[in-house]
Amino acid sequence: MSFEEAALEVTGSEKIKEDLRLTWGILSNELEDTGVTLMLTLFKMEPGSKARFGRFGNIDSGMGRDKLRGHSITLMYALQNFMDSLDNTEKLRCVVDKFAVNHRIRKISASEFGWIMKPIREVLMERMGQFYDPSFVDAWGKLIGVVQASL
Ligand code: HEM
Ligand code: HEM
């Protein structure tokens, strides 16, 4: 699927946008904590991802912990940019492409970028609790798919 088609699939679906906004309302509530949890879950569920973040060093304490924290916060604001663009396909493509560049230069492939889906599913299940619905994961998969289509 082309980048344009992937973006249009998200912006053109009221159901996907509704699921994204509903879950984002919960996830963004504890923005920093959600970001750090996402990253730690990524490292746990996809151990291969850890080597890509070598710049962080030891994330358990000190400077490494601060780097993880700083990265987690900017990652969440990147997602906020996507959420703010759901009704505008052009805008979504522009912001997605901006962040795709940051990953392209680090040689992150589309399939490696997809490593984030299992952690997203975990976090959604944990944060949404009894309100969790599998359609949430599908909606996030479509959004992440836009980034993947541009990698
Ligand atoms: C990139 C913020 C001022 C030069 C960026 C990025 C952000 C940012 C968020 C994107 C980072 C990334 O994801 O790669 C800011 C803020 C500024 C500021 C908040 C002050 C309010 C400046 C100034 C200069 C500058 C004064 C130059 C004199 C650059 C350059 C890039 C960049 C060269 C890379 C652009 C690219 O190739 O994508 N900045 N910046 N920035 N900034 Fe700034
Ligand atoms: C950096 C967002 C998933 C690898 C970044 C940055 C942002 C970001 C905003 C900082 C920009 C920069 O410093 O150039 C996201 C979002 C993701 C995601 C929104 C999905 C929800 C991934 C995945 C991987 C990855 C799955 C690896 C497989 C990296 C690496 C860096 C980076 C290696 C540079 C870290 C550093 O040295 O500071 N990402 N990312 N990202 N991302 Fe991602």
JSON list of C-alpha atoms and ligand atoms in Angstrom, two decimals:
[
{"chain": "A", "resi": 1, "resn": "MET", "atom": "CA", "xyz": [0.00, 0.00, 0.00]},
{"chain": "A", "resi": 2, "resn": "SER", "atom": "CA", "xyz": [1.32, 3.44, -0.86]},
{"chain": "A", "resi": 3, "resn": "PHE", "atom": "CA", "xyz": [1.98, 6.14, 1.74]},
{"chain": "A", "resi": 4, "resn": "GLU", "atom": "CA", "xyz": [-0.95, 8.19, 0.39]},
{"chain": "A", "resi": 5, "resn": "GLU", "atom": "CA", "xyz": [-3.35, 5.24, 0.55]},
{"chain": "A", "resi": 6, "resn": "ALA", "atom": "CA", "xyz": [-2.23, 4.35, 4.09]},
{"chain": "A", "resi": 7, "resn": "ALA", "atom": "CA", "xyz": [-2.80, 7.93, 5.27]},
{"chain": "A", "resi": 8, "resn": "LEU", "atom": "CA", "xyz": [-6.20, 8.10, 3.58]},
{"chain": "A", "resi": 9, "resn": "GLU", "atom": "CA", "xyz": [-7.26, 4.86, 5.23]},
{"chain": "A", "resi": 10, "resn": "VAL", "atom": "CA", "xyz": [-6.85, 6.55, 8.61]},
{"chain": "A", "resi": 11, "resn": "THR", "atom": "CA", "xyz": [-8.19, 10.01, 7.84]},
{"chain": "A", "resi": 12, "resn": "GLY", "atom": "CA", "xyz": [-11.12, 8.53, 5.88]},
{"chain": "A", "resi": 13, "resn": "SER", "atom": "CA", "xyz": [-12.36, 6.20, 8.62]},
{"chain": "A", "resi": 14, "resn": "GLU", "atom": "CA", "xyz": [-14.52, 7.64, 11.39]},
{"chain": "A", "resi": 15, "resn": "LYS", "atom": "CA", "xyz": [-14.26, 4.35, 13.32]},
{"chain": "A", "resi": 16, "resn": "ILE", "atom": "CA", "xyz": [-10.45, 4.35, 13.28]},
{"chain": "A", "resi": 17, "resn": "LYS", "atom": "CA", "xyz": [-10.29, 8.00, 14.30]},
{"chain": "A", "resi": 18, "resn": "GLU", "atom": "CA", "xyz": [-12.81, 7.46, 17.07]},
{"chain": "A", "resi": 19, "resn": "ASP", "atom": "CA", "xyz": [-10.79, 4.54, 18.48]},
{"chain": "A", "resi": 20, "resn": "LEU", "atom": "CA", "xyz": [-7.56, 6.52, 18.25]},
{"chain": "A", "resi": 21, "resn": "ARG", "atom": "CA", "xyz": [-9.01, 9.59, 19.97]},
{"chain": "A", "resi": 22, "resn": "LEU", "atom": "CA", "xyz": [-10.72, 7.58, 22.69]},
{"chain": "A", "resi": 23, "resn": "THR", "atom": "CA", "xyz": [-7.56, 5.65, 23.58]},
{"chain": "A", "resi": 24, "resn": "TRP", "atom": "CA", "xyz": [-5.31, 8.68, 23.19]},
{"chain": "A", "resi": 25, "resn": "GLY", "atom": "CA", "xyz": [-7.51, 10.49, 25.69]},
{"chain": "A", "resi": 26, "resn": "ILE", "atom": "CA", "xyz": [-6.46, 7.87, 28.25]},
{"chain": "A", "resi": 27, "resn": "LEU", "atom": "CA", "xyz": [-2.85, 7.32, 27.13]},
{"chain": "A", "resi": 28, "resn": "SER", "atom": "CA", "xyz": [-1.99, 11.02, 26.94]},
{"chain": "A", "resi": 29, "resn": "ASN", "atom": "CA", "xyz": [-3.40, 11.64, 30.39]},
{"chain": "A", "resi": 30, "resn": "GLU", "atom": "CA", "xyz": [-0.21, 10.26, 31.93]},
{"chain": "A", "resi": 31, "resn": "LEU", "atom": "CA", "xyz": [1.91, 11.29, 28.97]},
{"chain": "A", "resi": 32, "resn": "GLU", "atom": "CA", "xyz": [5.36, 10.79, 30.38]},
{"chain": "A", "resi": 33, "resn": "ASP", "atom": "CA", "xyz": [4.53, 7.57, 32.20]},
{"chain": "A", "resi": 34, "resn": "THR", "atom": "CA", "xyz": [2.86, 6.10, 29.09]},
{"chain": "A", "resi": 35, "resn": "GLY", "atom": "CA", "xyz": [5.91, 6.99, 26.98]},
{"chain": "A", "resi": 36, "resn": "VAL", "atom": "CA", "xyz": [8.39, 5.41, 29.38]},
{"chain": "A", "resi": 37, "resn": "THR", "atom": "CA", "xyz": [6.17, 2.33, 29.77]},
{"chain": "A", "resi": 38, "resn": "LEU", "atom": "CA", "xyz": [5.95, 1.99, 25.98]},
{"chain": "A", "resi": 39, "resn": "MET", "atom": "CA", "xyz": [9.73, 2.12, 25.62]},
{"chain": "A", "resi": 40, "resn": "LEU", "atom": "CA", "xyz": [10.41, -0.30, 28.50]},
{"chain": "A", "resi": 41, "resn": "THR", "atom": "CA", "xyz": [7.79, -2.69, 27.09]},
{"chain": "A", "resi": 42, "resn": "LEU", "atom": "CA", "xyz": [9.44, -2.39, 23.66]},
{"chain": "A", "resi": 43, "resn": "PHE", "atom": "CA", "xyz": [12.82, -3.36, 25.14]},
{"chain": "A", "resi": 44, "resn": "LYS", "atom": "CA", "xyz": [11.23, -6.26, 27.02]},
{"chain": "A", "resi": 45, "resn": "MET", "atom": "CA", "xyz": [9.06, -7.68, 24.23]},
{"chain": "A", "resi": 46, "resn": "GLU", "atom": "CA", "xyz": [11.48, -6.97, 21.37]},
{"chain": "A", "resi": 47, "resn": "PRO", "atom": "CA", "xyz": [14.96, -7.29, 22.88]},
{"chain": "A", "resi": 48, "resn": "GLY", "atom": "CA", "xyz": [16.49, -6.66, 19.45]},
{"chain": "A", "resi": 49, "resn": "SER", "atom": "CA", "xyz": [15.28, -3.06, 19.65]},
{"chain": "A", "resi": 50, "resn": "LYS", "atom": "CA", "xyz": [17.56, -2.25, 22.60]},
{"chain": "A", "resi": 51, "resn": "ALA", "atom": "CA", "xyz": [20.71, -2.19, 20.50]},
{"chain": "A", "resi": 52, "resn": "ARG", "atom": "CA", "xyz": [19.16, 0.53, 18.31]},
{"chain": "A", "resi": 53, "resn": "PHE", "atom": "CA", "xyz": [19.02, 2.84, 21.31]},
{"chain": "A", "resi": 54, "resn": "GLY", "atom": "CA", "xyz": [22.69, 2.47, 22.20]},
{"chain": "A", "resi": 55, "resn": "ARG", "atom": "CA", "xyz": [22.90, 6.24, 22.74]},
{"chain": "A", "resi": 56, "resn": "PHE", "atom": "CA", "xyz": [20.93, 5.82, 25.96]},
{"chain": "A", "resi": 57, "resn": "GLY", "atom": "CA", "xyz": [23.57, 3.60, 27.56]},
{"chain": "A", "resi": 58, "resn": "ASN", "atom": "CA", "xyz": [22.38, 2.07, 30.81]},
{"chain": "A", "resi": 59, "resn": "ILE", "atom": "CA", "xyz": [18.73, 3.09, 31.18]},
{"chain": "A", "resi": 60, "resn": "ASP", "atom": "CA", "xyz": [18.39, 1.86, 34.76]},
{"chain": "A", "resi": 61, "resn": "SER", "atom": "CA", "xyz": [19.82, 4.97, 36.37]},
{"chain": "A", "resi": 62, "resn": "GLY", "atom": "CA", "xyz": [21.52, 8.34, 35.98]},
{"chain": "A", "resi": 63, "resn": "MET", "atom": "CA", "xyz": [22.08, 9.82, 32.53]},
{"chain": "A", "resi": 64, "resn": "GLY", "atom": "CA", "xyz": [20.71, 6.78, 30.71]},
{"chain": "A", "resi": 65, "resn": "ARG", "atom": "CA", "xyz": [17.47, 7.11, 32.65]},
{"chain": "A", "resi": 66, "resn": "ASP", "atom": "CA", "xyz": [17.27, 10.82, 31.75]},
{"chain": "A", "resi": 67, "resn": "LYS", "atom": "CA", "xyz": [17.83, 10.03, 28.06]},
{"chain": "A", "resi": 68, "resn": "LEU", "atom": "CA", "xyz": [15.10, 7.42, 28.12]},
{"chain": "A", "resi": 69, "resn": "ARG", "atom": "CA", "xyz": [12.81, 9.94, 29.80]},
{"chain": "A", "resi": 70, "resn": "GLY", "atom": "CA", "xyz": [13.58, 12.70, 27.29]},
{"chain": "A", "resi": 71, "resn": "HIS", "atom": "CA", "xyz": [13.07, 10.33, 24.37]},
{"chain": "A", "resi": 72, "resn": "SER", "atom": "CA", "xyz": [9.81, 8.99, 25.80]},
{"chain": "A", "resi": 73, "resn": "ILE", "atom": "CA", "xyz": [8.36, 12.48, 26.17]},
{"chain": "A", "resi": 74, "resn": "THR", "atom": "CA", "xyz": [9.27, 13.51, 22.58]},
{"chain": "A", "resi": 75, "resn": "LEU", "atom": "CA", "xyz": [7.88, 10.22, 21.28]},
{"chain": "A", "resi": 76, "resn": "MET", "atom": "CA", "xyz": [4.54, 11.00, 22.90]},
{"chain": "A", "resi": 77, "resn": "TYR", "atom": "CA", "xyz": [4.52, 14.51, 21.41]},
{"chain": "A", "resi": 78, "resn": "ALA", "atom": "CA", "xyz": [5.19, 12.94, 18.01]},
{"chain": "A", "resi": 79, "resn": "LEU", "atom": "CA", "xyz": [2.05, 10.87, 18.51]},
{"chain": "A", "resi": 80, "resn": "GLN", "atom": "CA", "xyz": [0.22, 14.05, 19.59]},
{"chain": "A", "resi": 81, "resn": "ASN", "atom": "CA", "xyz": [1.16, 15.54, 16.21]},
{"chain": "A", "resi": 82, "resn": "PHE", "atom": "CA", "xyz": [-0.45, 12.56, 14.50]},
{"chain": "A", "resi": 83, "resn": "MET", "atom": "CA", "xyz": [-3.60, 12.90, 16.62]},
{"chain": "A", "resi": 84, "resn": "ASP", "atom": "CA", "xyz": [-3.84, 16.59, 15.73]},
{"chain": "A", "resi": 85, "resn": "SER", "atom": "CA", "xyz": [-3.75, 15.67, 12.02]},
{"chain": "A", "resi": 86, "resn": "LEU", "atom": "CA", "xyz": [-6.38, 12.95, 11.81]},
{"chain": "A", "resi": 87, "resn": "ASP", "atom": "CA", "xyz": [-8.86, 15.13, 9.90]},
{"chain": "A", "resi": 88, "resn": "ASN", "atom": "CA", "xyz": [-6.34, 16.36, 7.36]},
{"chain": "A", "resi": 89, "resn": "THR", "atom": "CA", "xyz": [-4.63, 13.81, 5.10]},
{"chain": "A", "resi": 90, "resn": "GLU", "atom": "CA", "xyz": [-2.02, 16.27, 3.79]},
{"chain": "A", "resi": 91, "resn": "LYS", "atom": "CA", "xyz": [-1.08, 17.38, 7.28]},
{"chain": "A", "resi": 92, "resn": "LEU", "atom": "CA", "xyz": [-0.89, 13.77, 8.50]},
{"chain": "A", "resi": 93, "resn": "ARG", "atom": "CA", "xyz": [1.43, 12.89, 5.63]},
{"chain": "A", "resi": 94, "resn": "CYS", "atom": "CA", "xyz": [3.67, 15.88, 6.40]},
{"chain": "A", "resi": 95, "resn": "VAL", "atom": "CA", "xyz": [4.06, 15.10, 10.10]},
{"chain": "A", "resi": 96, "resn": "VAL", "atom": "CA", "xyz": [4.44, 11.36, 9.54]},
{"chain": "A", "resi": 97, "resn": "ASP", "atom": "CA", "xyz": [7.09, 11.95, 6.92]},
{"chain": "A", "resi": 98, "resn": "LYS", "atom": "CA", "xyz": [8.95, 14.29, 9.26]},
{"chain": "A", "resi": 99, "resn": "PHE", "atom": "CA", "xyz": [9.26, 11.51, 11.85]},
{"chain": "A", "resi": 100, "resn": "ALA", "atom": "CA", "xyz": [9.86, 8.84, 9.24]},
{"chain": "A", "resi": 101, "resn": "VAL", "atom": "CA", "xyz": [13.00, 10.75, 8.22]},
{"chain": "A", "resi": 102, "resn": "ASN", "atom": "CA", "xyz": [14.34, 10.48, 11.79]},
{"chain": "A", "resi": 103, "resn": "HIS", "atom": "CA", "xyz": [13.98, 6.71, 11.51]},
{"chain": "A", "resi": 104, "resn": "ARG", "atom": "CA", "xyz": [15.10, 6.34, 7.91]},
{"chain": "A", "resi": 105, "resn": "ILE", "atom": "CA", "xyz": [18.45, 7.97, 8.73]},
{"chain": "A", "resi": 106, "resn": "ARG", "atom": "CA", "xyz": [18.84, 5.38, 11.52]},
{"chain": "A", "resi": 107, "resn": "LYS", "atom": "CA", "xyz": [18.10, 2.53, 9.13]},
{"chain": "A", "resi": 108, "resn": "ILE", "atom": "CA", "xyz": [14.96, 1.44, 10.95]},
{"chain": "A", "resi": 109, "resn": "SER", "atom": "CA", "xyz": [13.02, -0.71, 8.48]},
{"chain": "A", "resi": 110, "resn": "ALA", "atom": "CA", "xyz": [9.24, -0.78, 8.19]},
{"chain": "A", "resi": 111, "resn": "SER", "atom": "CA", "xyz": [9.13, -4.18, 9.86]},
{"chain": "A", "resi": 112, "resn": "GLU", "atom": "CA", "xyz": [11.39, -3.02, 12.69]},
{"chain": "A", "resi": 113, "resn": "PHE", "atom": "CA", "xyz": [9.15, 0.01, 13.18]},
{"chain": "A", "resi": 114, "resn": "GLY", "atom": "CA", "xyz": [6.29, -2.49, 13.55]},
{"chain": "A", "resi": 115, "resn": "TRP", "atom": "CA", "xyz": [7.99, -3.80, 16.71]},
{"chain": "A", "resi": 116, "resn": "ILE", "atom": "CA", "xyz": [6.09, -1.07, 18.54]},
{"chain": "A", "resi": 117, "resn": "MET", "atom": "CA", "xyz": [2.72, -2.79, 17.96]},
{"chain": "A", "resi": 118, "resn": "LYS", "atom": "CA", "xyz": [3.04, -5.49, 20.63]},
{"chain": "A", "resi": 119, "resn": "PRO", "atom": "CA", "xyz": [3.99, -2.90, 23.28]},
{"chain": "A", "resi": 120, "resn": "ILE", "atom": "CA", "xyz": [1.10, -0.67, 22.14]},
{"chain": "A", "resi": 121, "resn": "ARG", "atom": "CA", "xyz": [-1.27, -3.61, 22.54]},
{"chain": "A", "resi": 122, "resn": "GLU", "atom": "CA", "xyz": [0.08, -4.30, 26.06]},
{"chain": "A", "resi": 123, "resn": "VAL", "atom": "CA", "xyz": [-0.26, -0.67, 27.11]},
{"chain": "A", "resi": 124, "resn": "LEU", "atom": "CA", "xyz": [-3.76, -0.41, 25.63]},
{"chain": "A", "resi": 125, "resn": "MET", "atom": "CA", "xyz": [-4.91, -3.52, 27.50]},
{"chain": "A", "resi": 126, "resn": "GLU", "atom": "CA", "xyz": [-3.40, -2.26, 30.73]},
{"chain": "A", "resi": 127, "resn": "ARG", "atom": "CA", "xyz": [-4.66, 1.33, 30.49]},
{"chain": "A", "resi": 128, "resn": "MET", "atom": "CA", "xyz": [-8.11, 0.67, 28.98]},
{"chain": "A", "resi": 129, "resn": "GLY", "atom": "CA", "xyz": [-8.89, -2.11, 31.45]},
{"chain": "A", "resi": 130, "resn": "GLN", "atom": "CA", "xyz": [-12.51, -3.25, 31.15]},
{"chain": "A", "resi": 131, "resn": "PHE", "atom": "CA", "xyz": [-13.05, -0.80, 28.28]},
{"chain": "A", "resi": 132, "resn": "TYR", "atom": "CA", "xyz": [-10.39, -2.49, 26.15]},
{"chain": "A", "resi": 133, "resn": "ASP", "atom": "CA", "xyz": [-11.57, -3.53, 22.69]},
{"chain": "A", "resi": 134, "resn": "PRO", "atom": "CA", "xyz": [-9.50, -5.35, 20.04]},
{"chain": "A", "resi": 135, "resn": "SER", "atom": "CA", "xyz": [-10.57, -2.69, 17.52]},
{"chain": "A", "resi": 136, "resn": "PHE", "atom": "CA", "xyz": [-8.20, -0.31, 19.35]},
{"chain": "A", "resi": 137, "resn": "VAL", "atom": "CA", "xyz": [-5.19, -2.36, 18.29]},
{"chain": "A", "resi": 138, "resn": "ASP", "atom": "CA", "xyz": [-6.46, -2.41, 14.69]},
{"chain": "A", "resi": 139, "resn": "ALA", "atom": "CA", "xyz": [-6.81, 1.38, 14.71]},
{"chain": "A", "resi": 140, "resn": "TRP", "atom": "CA", "xyz": [-3.28, 1.86, 16.09]},
{"chain": "A", "resi": 141, "resn": "GLY", "atom": "CA", "xyz": [-2.00, -0.65, 13.56]},
{"chain": "A", "resi": 142, "resn": "LYS", "atom": "CA", "xyz": [-3.42, 1.53, 10.78]},
{"chain": "A", "resi": 143, "resn": "LEU", "atom": "CA", "xyz": [-1.76, 4.65, 12.20]},
{"chain": "A", "resi": 144, "resn": "ILE", "atom": "CA", "xyz": [1.61, 2.93, 12.66]},
{"chain": "A", "resi": 145, "resn": "GLY", "atom": "CA", "xyz": [1.06, 1.54, 9.16]},
{"chain": "A", "resi": 146, "resn": "VAL", "atom": "CA", "xyz": [1.19, 5.07, 7.76]},
{"chain": "A", "resi": 147, "resn": "VAL", "atom": "CA", "xyz": [4.70, 5.51, 9.19]},
{"chain": "A", "resi": 148, "resn": "GLN", "atom": "CA", "xyz": [5.70, 2.07, 7.93]},
{"chain": "A", "resi": 149, "resn": "ALA", "atom": "CA", "xyz": [4.42, 2.88, 4.44]},
{"chain": "A", "resi": 150, "resn": "SER", "atom": "CA", "xyz": [6.74, 5.89, 4.36]},
{"chain": "A", "resi": 151, "resn": "LEU", "atom": "CA", "xyz": [9.87, 4.04, 5.53]},
{"chain": "B", "resi": 1, "resn": "HEM", "atom": "C1", "xyz": [15.58, 20.72, 13.94]},
{"chain": "B", "resi": 1, "resn": "HEM", "atom": "C2", "xyz": [13.33, 22.78, 17.65]},
{"chain": "B", "resi": 1, "resn": "HEM", "atom": "C3", "xyz": [15.95, 26.81, 16.98]},
{"chain": "B", "resi": 1, "resn": "HEM", "atom": "C4", "xyz": [18.47, 24.60, 13.54]},
{"chain": "B", "resi": 1, "resn": "HEM", "atom": "C5", "xyz": [14.72, 20.94, 14.97]},
{"chain": "B", "resi": 1, "resn": "HEM", "atom": "C6", "xyz": [13.69, 20.03, 15.42]},
{"chain": "B", "resi": 1, "resn": "HEM", "atom": "C7", "xyz": [13.05, 20.62, 16.44]},
{"chain": "B", "resi": 1, "resn": "HEM", "atom": "C8", "xyz": [13.67, 21.90, 16.67]},
{"chain": "B", "resi": 1, "resn": "HEM", "atom": "C9", "xyz": [11.88, 20.05, 17.24]},
{"chain": "B", "resi": 1, "resn": "HEM", "atom": "C10", "xyz": [13.41, 18.68, 14.85]},
{"chain": "B", "resi": 1, "resn": "HEM", "atom": "C11", "xyz": [14.36, 17.69, 15.48]},
{"chain": "B", "resi": 1, "resn": "HEM", "atom": "C12", "xyz": [14.36, 16.40, 14.78]},
{"chain": "B", "resi": 1, "resn": "HEM", "atom": "O1", "xyz": [13.42, 15.67, 15.00]},
{"chain": "B", "resi": 1, "resn": "HEM", "atom": "O2", "xyz": [15.28, 16.11, 14.05]},
{"chain": "B", "resi": 1, "resn": "HEM", "atom": "C13", "xyz": [13.85, 24.06, 17.77]},
{"chain": "B", "resi": 1, "resn": "HEM", "atom": "C14", "xyz": [13.39, 25.03, 18.74]},
{"chain": "B", "resi": 1, "resn": "HEM", "atom": "C15", "xyz": [14.11, 26.16, 18.55]},
{"chain": "B", "resi": 1, "resn": "HEM", "atom": "C16", "xyz": [15.04, 25.90, 17.47]},
{"chain": "B", "resi": 1, "resn": "HEM", "atom": "C17", "xyz": [12.30, 24.77, 19.77]},
{"chain": "B", "resi": 1, "resn": "HEM", "atom": "C18", "xyz": [14.02, 27.46, 19.27]},
{"chain": "B", "resi": 1, "resn": "HEM", "atom": "C19", "xyz": [12.86, 27.97, 19.65]},
{"chain": "B", "resi": 1, "resn": "HEM", "atom": "C20", "xyz": [16.87, 26.58, 15.98]},
{"chain": "B", "resi": 1, "resn": "HEM", "atom": "C21", "xyz": [17.84, 27.53, 15.47]},
{"chain": "B", "resi": 1, "resn": "HEM", "atom": "C22", "xyz": [18.55, 26.91, 14.50]},
{"chain": "B", "resi": 1, "resn": "HEM", "atom": "C23", "xyz": [18.04, 25.56, 14.40]},
{"chain": "B", "resi": 1, "resn": "HEM", "atom": "C24", "xyz": [17.95, 28.96, 15.98]},
{"chain": "B", "resi": 1, "resn": "HEM", "atom": "C25", "xyz": [19.66, 27.39, 13.64]},
{"chain": "B", "resi": 1, "resn": "HEM", "atom": "C26", "xyz": [20.34, 28.48, 13.86]},
{"chain": "B", "resi": 1, "resn": "HEM", "atom": "C27", "xyz": [17.89, 23.39, 13.33]},
{"chain": "B", "resi": 1, "resn": "HEM", "atom": "C28", "xyz": [18.27, 22.47, 12.27]},
{"chain": "B", "resi": 1, "resn": "HEM", "atom": "C29", "xyz": [17.43, 21.35, 12.38]},
{"chain": "B", "resi": 1, "resn": "HEM", "atom": "C30", "xyz": [16.54, 21.60, 13.51]},
{"chain": "B", "resi": 1, "resn": "HEM", "atom": "C31", "xyz": [19.36, 22.68, 11.24]},
{"chain": "B", "resi": 1, "resn": "HEM", "atom": "C32", "xyz": [17.40, 20.13, 11.49]},
{"chain": "B", "resi": 1, "resn": "HEM", "atom": "C33", "xyz": [16.37, 20.35, 10.40]},
{"chain": "B", "resi": 1, "resn": "HEM", "atom": "C34", "xyz": [16.23, 19.10, 9.54]},
{"chain": "B", "resi": 1, "resn": "HEM", "atom": "O3", "xyz": [17.14, 18.85, 8.74]},
{"chain": "B", "resi": 1, "resn": "HEM", "atom": "O4", "xyz": [15.22, 18.42, 9.67]},
{"chain": "B", "resi": 1, "resn": "HEM", "atom": "N1", "xyz": [14.69, 22.07, 15.75]},
{"chain": "B", "resi": 1, "resn": "HEM", "atom": "N2", "xyz": [14.86, 24.62, 17.03]},
{"chain": "B", "resi": 1, "resn": "HEM", "atom": "N3", "xyz": [17.02, 25.39, 15.31]},
{"chain": "B", "resi": 1, "resn": "HEM", "atom": "N4", "xyz": [16.86, 22.83, 14.05]},
{"chain": "B", "resi": 1, "resn": "HEM", "atom": "FE1", "xyz": [15.91, 23.71, 15.58]},
{"chain": "B", "resi": 2, "resn": "HEM", "atom": "C1", "xyz": [14.06, 8.49, 17.70]},
{"chain": "B", "resi": 2, "resn": "HEM", "atom": "C2", "xyz": [9.23, 8.62, 17.56]},
{"chain": "B", "resi": 2, "resn": "HEM", "atom": "C3", "xyz": [9.13, 3.79, 17.15]},
{"chain": "B", "resi": 2, "resn": "HEM", "atom": "C4", "xyz": [13.96, 3.74, 16.82]},
{"chain": "B", "resi": 2, "resn": "HEM", "atom": "C5", "xyz": [12.75, 8.92, 17.72]},
{"chain": "B", "resi": 2, "resn": "HEM", "atom": "C6", "xyz": [12.33, 10.28, 17.99]},
{"chain": "B", "resi": 2, "resn": "HEM", "atom": "C7", "xyz": [10.98, 10.32, 17.95]},
{"chain": "B", "resi": 2, "resn": "HEM", "atom": "C8", "xyz": [10.53, 8.98, 17.67]},
{"chain": "B", "resi": 2, "resn": "HEM", "atom": "C9", "xyz": [10.10, 11.53, 18.15]},
{"chain": "B", "resi": 2, "resn": "HEM", "atom": "C10", "xyz": [13.26, 11.45, 18.27]},
{"chain": "B", "resi": 2, "resn": "HEM", "atom": "C11", "xyz": [13.68, 12.07, 16.97]},
{"chain": "B", "resi": 2, "resn": "HEM", "atom": "C12", "xyz": [15.14, 12.11, 16.81]},
{"chain": "B", "resi": 2, "resn": "HEM", "atom": "O1", "xyz": [15.86, 12.26, 17.81]},
{"chain": "B", "resi": 2, "resn": "HEM", "atom": "O2", "xyz": [15.63, 11.97, 15.67]},
{"chain": "B", "resi": 2, "resn": "HEM", "atom": "C13", "xyz": [8.78, 7.32, 17.43]},
{"chain": "B", "resi": 2, "resn": "HEM", "atom": "C14", "xyz": [7.39, 6.93, 17.43]},
{"chain": "B", "resi": 2, "resn": "HEM", "atom": "C15", "xyz": [7.36, 5.57, 17.34]},
{"chain": "B", "resi": 2, "resn": "HEM", "atom": "C16", "xyz": [8.74, 5.11, 17.27]},
{"chain": "B", "resi": 2, "resn": "HEM", "atom": "C17", "xyz": [6.22, 7.89, 17.53]},
{"chain": "B", "resi": 2, "resn": "HEM", "atom": "C18", "xyz": [6.17, 4.66, 17.32]},
{"chain": "B", "resi": 2, "resn": "HEM", "atom": "C19", "xyz": [5.12, 4.83, 18.09]},
{"chain": "B", "resi": 2, "resn": "HEM", "atom": "C20", "xyz": [10.42, 3.35, 17.02]},
{"chain": "B", "resi": 2, "resn": "HEM", "atom": "C21", "xyz": [10.82, 1.97, 16.90]},
{"chain": "B", "resi": 2, "resn": "HEM", "atom": "C22", "xyz": [12.18, 1.96, 16.81]},
{"chain": "B", "resi": 2, "resn": "HEM", "atom": "C23", "xyz": [12.63, 3.32, 16.87]},
{"chain": "B", "resi": 2, "resn": "HEM", "atom": "C24", "xyz": [9.87, 0.79, 16.89]},
{"chain": "B", "resi": 2, "resn": "HEM", "atom": "C25", "xyz": [13.14, 0.80, 16.68]},
{"chain": "B", "resi": 2, "resn": "HEM", "atom": "C26", "xyz": [12.87, -0.35, 16.15]},
{"chain": "B", "resi": 2, "resn": "HEM", "atom": "C27", "xyz": [14.38, 5.00, 17.08]},
{"chain": "B", "resi": 2, "resn": "HEM", "atom": "C28", "xyz": [15.78, 5.35, 17.29]},
{"chain": "B", "resi": 2, "resn": "HEM", "atom": "C29", "xyz": [15.80, 6.71, 17.57]},
{"chain": "B", "resi": 2, "resn": "HEM", "atom": "C30", "xyz": [14.42, 7.18, 17.50]},
{"chain": "B", "resi": 2, "resn": "HEM", "atom": "C31", "xyz": [16.97, 4.40, 17.25]},
{"chain": "B", "resi": 2, "resn": "HEM", "atom": "C32", "xyz": [17.02, 7.56, 17.94]},
{"chain": "B", "resi": 2, "resn": "HEM", "atom": "C33", "xyz": [17.14, 7.53, 19.44]},
{"chain": "B", "resi": 2, "resn": "HEM", "atom": "C34", "xyz": [18.28, 8.41, 19.92]},
{"chain": "B", "resi": 2, "resn": "HEM", "atom": "O3", "xyz": [19.42, 8.02, 19.76]},
{"chain": "B", "resi": 2, "resn": "HEM", "atom": "O4", "xyz": [17.99, 9.48, 20.46]},
{"chain": "B", "resi": 2, "resn": "HEM", "atom": "N1", "xyz": [11.62, 8.15, 17.55]},
{"chain": "B", "resi": 2, "resn": "HEM", "atom": "N2", "xyz": [9.56, 6.21, 17.32]},
{"chain": "B", "resi": 2, "resn": "HEM", "atom": "N3", "xyz": [11.54, 4.15, 17.01]},
{"chain": "B", "resi": 2, "resn": "HEM", "atom": "N4", "xyz": [13.61, 6.13, 17.22]},
{"chain": "B", "resi": 2, "resn": "HEM", "atom": "FE1", "xyz": [11.61, 6.17, 17.20]}
]
